[in-house]
mmCIF file of C-alpha atoms in Angstrom:
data_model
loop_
_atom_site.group_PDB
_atom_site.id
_atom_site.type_symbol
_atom_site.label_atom_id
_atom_site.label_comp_id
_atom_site.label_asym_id
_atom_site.label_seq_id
_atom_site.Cartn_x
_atom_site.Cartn_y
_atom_site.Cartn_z
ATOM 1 C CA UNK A 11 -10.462 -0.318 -6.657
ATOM 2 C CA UNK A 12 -12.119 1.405 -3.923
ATOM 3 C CA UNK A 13 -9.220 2.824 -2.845
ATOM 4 C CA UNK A 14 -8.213 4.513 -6.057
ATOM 5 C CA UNK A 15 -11.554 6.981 -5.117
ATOM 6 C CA UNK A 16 -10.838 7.419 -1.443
ATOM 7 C CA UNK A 17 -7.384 8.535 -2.190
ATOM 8 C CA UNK A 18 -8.082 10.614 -4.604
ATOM 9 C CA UNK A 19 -8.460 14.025 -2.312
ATOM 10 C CA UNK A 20 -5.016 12.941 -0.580
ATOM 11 C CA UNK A 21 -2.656 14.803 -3.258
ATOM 12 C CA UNK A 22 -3.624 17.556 -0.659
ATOM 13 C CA UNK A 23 -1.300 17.711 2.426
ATOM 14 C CA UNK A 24 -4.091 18.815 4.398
ATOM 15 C CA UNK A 25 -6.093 16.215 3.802
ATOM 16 C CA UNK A 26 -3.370 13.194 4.555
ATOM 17 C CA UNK A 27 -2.519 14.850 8.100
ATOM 18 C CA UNK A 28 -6.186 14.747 8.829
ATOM 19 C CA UNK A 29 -5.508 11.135 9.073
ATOM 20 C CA UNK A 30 -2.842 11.340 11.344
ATOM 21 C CA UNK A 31 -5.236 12.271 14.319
ATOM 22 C CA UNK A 32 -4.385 8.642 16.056
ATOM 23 C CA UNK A 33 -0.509 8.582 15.021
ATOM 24 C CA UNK A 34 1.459 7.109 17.804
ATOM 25 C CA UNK A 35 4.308 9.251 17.182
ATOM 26 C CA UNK A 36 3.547 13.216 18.217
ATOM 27 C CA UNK A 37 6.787 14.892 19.603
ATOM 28 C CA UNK A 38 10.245 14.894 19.517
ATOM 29 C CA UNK A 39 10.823 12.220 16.889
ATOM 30 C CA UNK A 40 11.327 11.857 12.968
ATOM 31 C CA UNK A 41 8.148 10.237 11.948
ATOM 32 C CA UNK A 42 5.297 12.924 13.253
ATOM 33 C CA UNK A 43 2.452 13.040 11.546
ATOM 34 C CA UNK A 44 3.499 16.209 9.708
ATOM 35 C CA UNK A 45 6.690 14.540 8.347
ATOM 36 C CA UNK A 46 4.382 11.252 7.603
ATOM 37 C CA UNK A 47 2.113 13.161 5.360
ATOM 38 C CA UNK A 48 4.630 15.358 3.654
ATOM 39 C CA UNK A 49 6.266 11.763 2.772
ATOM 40 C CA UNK A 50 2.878 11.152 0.693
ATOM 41 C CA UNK A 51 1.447 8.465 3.415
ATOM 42 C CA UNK A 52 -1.698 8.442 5.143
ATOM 43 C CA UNK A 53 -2.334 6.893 8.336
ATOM 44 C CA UNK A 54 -4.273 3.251 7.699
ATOM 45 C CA UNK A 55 -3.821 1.587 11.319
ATOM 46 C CA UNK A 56 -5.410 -1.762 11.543
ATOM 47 C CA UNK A 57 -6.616 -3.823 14.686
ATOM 48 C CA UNK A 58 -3.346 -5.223 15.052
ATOM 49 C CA UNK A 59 -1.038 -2.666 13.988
ATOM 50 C CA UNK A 60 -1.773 1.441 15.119
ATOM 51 C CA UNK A 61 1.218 2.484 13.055
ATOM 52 C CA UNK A 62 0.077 1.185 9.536
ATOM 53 C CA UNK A 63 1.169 3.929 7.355
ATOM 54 C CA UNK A 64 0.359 3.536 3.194
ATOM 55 C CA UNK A 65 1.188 6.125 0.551
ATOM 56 C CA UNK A 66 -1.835 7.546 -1.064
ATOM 57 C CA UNK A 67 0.223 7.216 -4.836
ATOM 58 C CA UNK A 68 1.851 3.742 -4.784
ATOM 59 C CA UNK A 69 -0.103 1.945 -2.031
ATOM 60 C CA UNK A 70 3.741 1.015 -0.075
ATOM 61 C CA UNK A 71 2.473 -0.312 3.369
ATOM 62 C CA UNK A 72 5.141 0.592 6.178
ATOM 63 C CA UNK A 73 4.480 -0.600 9.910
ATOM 64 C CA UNK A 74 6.768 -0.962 12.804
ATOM 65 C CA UNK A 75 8.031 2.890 12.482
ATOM 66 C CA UNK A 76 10.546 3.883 15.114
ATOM 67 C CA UNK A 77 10.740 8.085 16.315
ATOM 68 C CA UNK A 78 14.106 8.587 14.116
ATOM 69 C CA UNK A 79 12.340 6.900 11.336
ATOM 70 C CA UNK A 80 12.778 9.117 8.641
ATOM 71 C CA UNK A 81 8.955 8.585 6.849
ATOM 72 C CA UNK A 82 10.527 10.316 3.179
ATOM 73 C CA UNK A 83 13.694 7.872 3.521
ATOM 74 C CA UNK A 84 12.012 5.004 4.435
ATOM 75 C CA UNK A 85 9.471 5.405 1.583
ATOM 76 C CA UNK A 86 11.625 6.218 -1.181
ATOM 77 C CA UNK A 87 14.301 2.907 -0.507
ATOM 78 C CA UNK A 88 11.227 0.866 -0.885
ATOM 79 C CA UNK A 89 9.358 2.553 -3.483
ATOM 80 C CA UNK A 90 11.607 4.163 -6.052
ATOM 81 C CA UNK A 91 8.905 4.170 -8.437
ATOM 82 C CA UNK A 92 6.379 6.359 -6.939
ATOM 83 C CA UNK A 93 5.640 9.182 -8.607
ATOM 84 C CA UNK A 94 4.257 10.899 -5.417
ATOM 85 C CA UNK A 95 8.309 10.675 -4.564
ATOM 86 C CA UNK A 96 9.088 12.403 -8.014
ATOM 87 C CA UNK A 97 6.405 15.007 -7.747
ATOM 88 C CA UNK A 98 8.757 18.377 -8.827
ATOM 89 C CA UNK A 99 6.131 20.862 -7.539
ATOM 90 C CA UNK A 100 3.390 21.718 -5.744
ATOM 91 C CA UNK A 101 0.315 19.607 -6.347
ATOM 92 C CA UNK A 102 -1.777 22.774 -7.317
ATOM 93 C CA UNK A 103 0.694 23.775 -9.713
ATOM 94 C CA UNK A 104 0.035 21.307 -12.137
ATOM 95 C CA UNK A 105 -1.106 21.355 -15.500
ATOM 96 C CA UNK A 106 -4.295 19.167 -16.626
ATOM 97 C CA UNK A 107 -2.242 17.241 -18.455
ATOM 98 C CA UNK A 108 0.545 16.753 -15.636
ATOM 99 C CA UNK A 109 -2.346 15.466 -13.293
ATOM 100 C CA UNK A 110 -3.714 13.413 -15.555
ATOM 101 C CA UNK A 111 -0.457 11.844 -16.279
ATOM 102 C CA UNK A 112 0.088 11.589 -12.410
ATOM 103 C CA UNK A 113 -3.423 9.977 -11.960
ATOM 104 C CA UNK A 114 -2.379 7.578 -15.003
ATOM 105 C CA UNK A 115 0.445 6.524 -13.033
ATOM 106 C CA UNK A 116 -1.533 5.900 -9.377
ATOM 107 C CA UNK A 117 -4.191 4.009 -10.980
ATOM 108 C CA UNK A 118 -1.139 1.561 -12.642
ATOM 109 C CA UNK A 119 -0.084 1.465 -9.092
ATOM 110 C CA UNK A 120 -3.774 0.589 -7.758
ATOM 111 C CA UNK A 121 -4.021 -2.431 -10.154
ATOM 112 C CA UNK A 122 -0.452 -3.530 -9.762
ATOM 113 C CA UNK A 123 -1.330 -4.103 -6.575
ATOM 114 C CA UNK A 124 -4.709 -5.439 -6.699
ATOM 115 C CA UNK A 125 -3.265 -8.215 -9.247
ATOM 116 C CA UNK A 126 -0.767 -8.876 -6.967
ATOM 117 C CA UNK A 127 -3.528 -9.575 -3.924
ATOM 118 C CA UNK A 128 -5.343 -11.615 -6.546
ATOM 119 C CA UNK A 129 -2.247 -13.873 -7.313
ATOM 120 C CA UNK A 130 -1.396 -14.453 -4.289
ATOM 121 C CA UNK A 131 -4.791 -15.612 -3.225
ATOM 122 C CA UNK A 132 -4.926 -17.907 -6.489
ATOM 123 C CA UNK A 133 -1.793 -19.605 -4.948
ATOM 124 C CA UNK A 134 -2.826 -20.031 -1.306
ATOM 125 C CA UNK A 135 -6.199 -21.590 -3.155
ATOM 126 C CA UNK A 136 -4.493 -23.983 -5.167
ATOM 127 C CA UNK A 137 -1.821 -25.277 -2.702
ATOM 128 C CA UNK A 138 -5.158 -25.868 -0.331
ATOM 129 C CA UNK A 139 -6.806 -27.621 -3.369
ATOM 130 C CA UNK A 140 -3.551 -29.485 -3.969
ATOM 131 C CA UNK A 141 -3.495 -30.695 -0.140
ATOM 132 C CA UNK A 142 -6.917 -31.639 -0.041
ATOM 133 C CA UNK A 143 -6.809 -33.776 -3.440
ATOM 134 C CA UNK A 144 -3.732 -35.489 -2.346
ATOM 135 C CA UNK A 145 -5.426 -36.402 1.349
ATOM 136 C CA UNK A 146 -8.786 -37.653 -0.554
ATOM 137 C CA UNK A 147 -6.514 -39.995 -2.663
ATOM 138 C CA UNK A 148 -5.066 -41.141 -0.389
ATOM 139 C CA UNK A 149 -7.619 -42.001 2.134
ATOM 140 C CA UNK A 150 -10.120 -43.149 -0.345
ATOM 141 C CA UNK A 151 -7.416 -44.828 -3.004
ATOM 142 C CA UNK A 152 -4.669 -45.683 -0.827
ATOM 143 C CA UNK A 153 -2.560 -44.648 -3.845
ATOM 144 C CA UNK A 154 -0.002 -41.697 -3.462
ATOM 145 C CA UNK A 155 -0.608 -38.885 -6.070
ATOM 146 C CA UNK A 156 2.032 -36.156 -6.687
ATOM 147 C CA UNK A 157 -0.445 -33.262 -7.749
ATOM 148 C CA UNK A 158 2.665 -30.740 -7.025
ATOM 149 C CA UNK A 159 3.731 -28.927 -10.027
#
């Protein structure tokens, strides 16, 4: 849940462009890092991938941006939900009670997502357990054991 912390400053636009200082995409196209961090994402670039972009609010990874990539567009057809998206005003206009409902909402999004990572590691576990039971059966029993659910 580390990430629910580190995020926590990025409701301020200032603060998600700051991230932006590696962004592959400067000039003359639709996803510059001003237009990224308007569209709620920060810039998360792994080994692998420079242009890793992830919204601060519902965690949405996007890679593989092209320059008329528009970054609001492509995060709101594949995040409807986030309530960065739905955000009516300016984030120092809220009330207490309207950022507390906001933070509400990211933190459902932070373990959504964490659960999620968890399942899907539970699954890659037990189809490795699965493999490695039926091989040991096999080789030790000579007996053929359908351990698939």
């Amino acid at each position: 849940m580390e990430v629910l912390h580190q995020y926590r400053e990025m409701y301020d636009f200032s603060n998600r462009l700051k991230t932006f200082g590696d962004w592959p995409f400067v000039e003359n196209c639709m996803c510059t890092p001003e237009n990224m961090a308007k569209a709620g994402f920060v810039h998360s670039p792994t080994m692998n991938e420079p242009d890793v972009a992830r919204c601060f609010f519902c965690l949405i990874e996007l890679e593989g941006w092209e320059p008329d990539d528009d970054p609001w567009h492509e995060h709101s057809k594949r995040s409807a939900a986030c309530g960065f998206l739905g955000l009516q005003k300016d984030f120092r206009a809220l009330t207490v009670e309207e950022f507390l409902k906001l933070e509400l909402e990211r933190f459902k999004c932070c373990v959504h997502k964490k659960t999620k990572e968890k399942i899907v590691h539970f699954q890659e576990e037990l189809a490795s357990t699965t493999k490695r039971l039926q091989k040991y059966f096999d080789a030790e029993h000579g007996c053929v054991v359908d351990l698939e659910p």
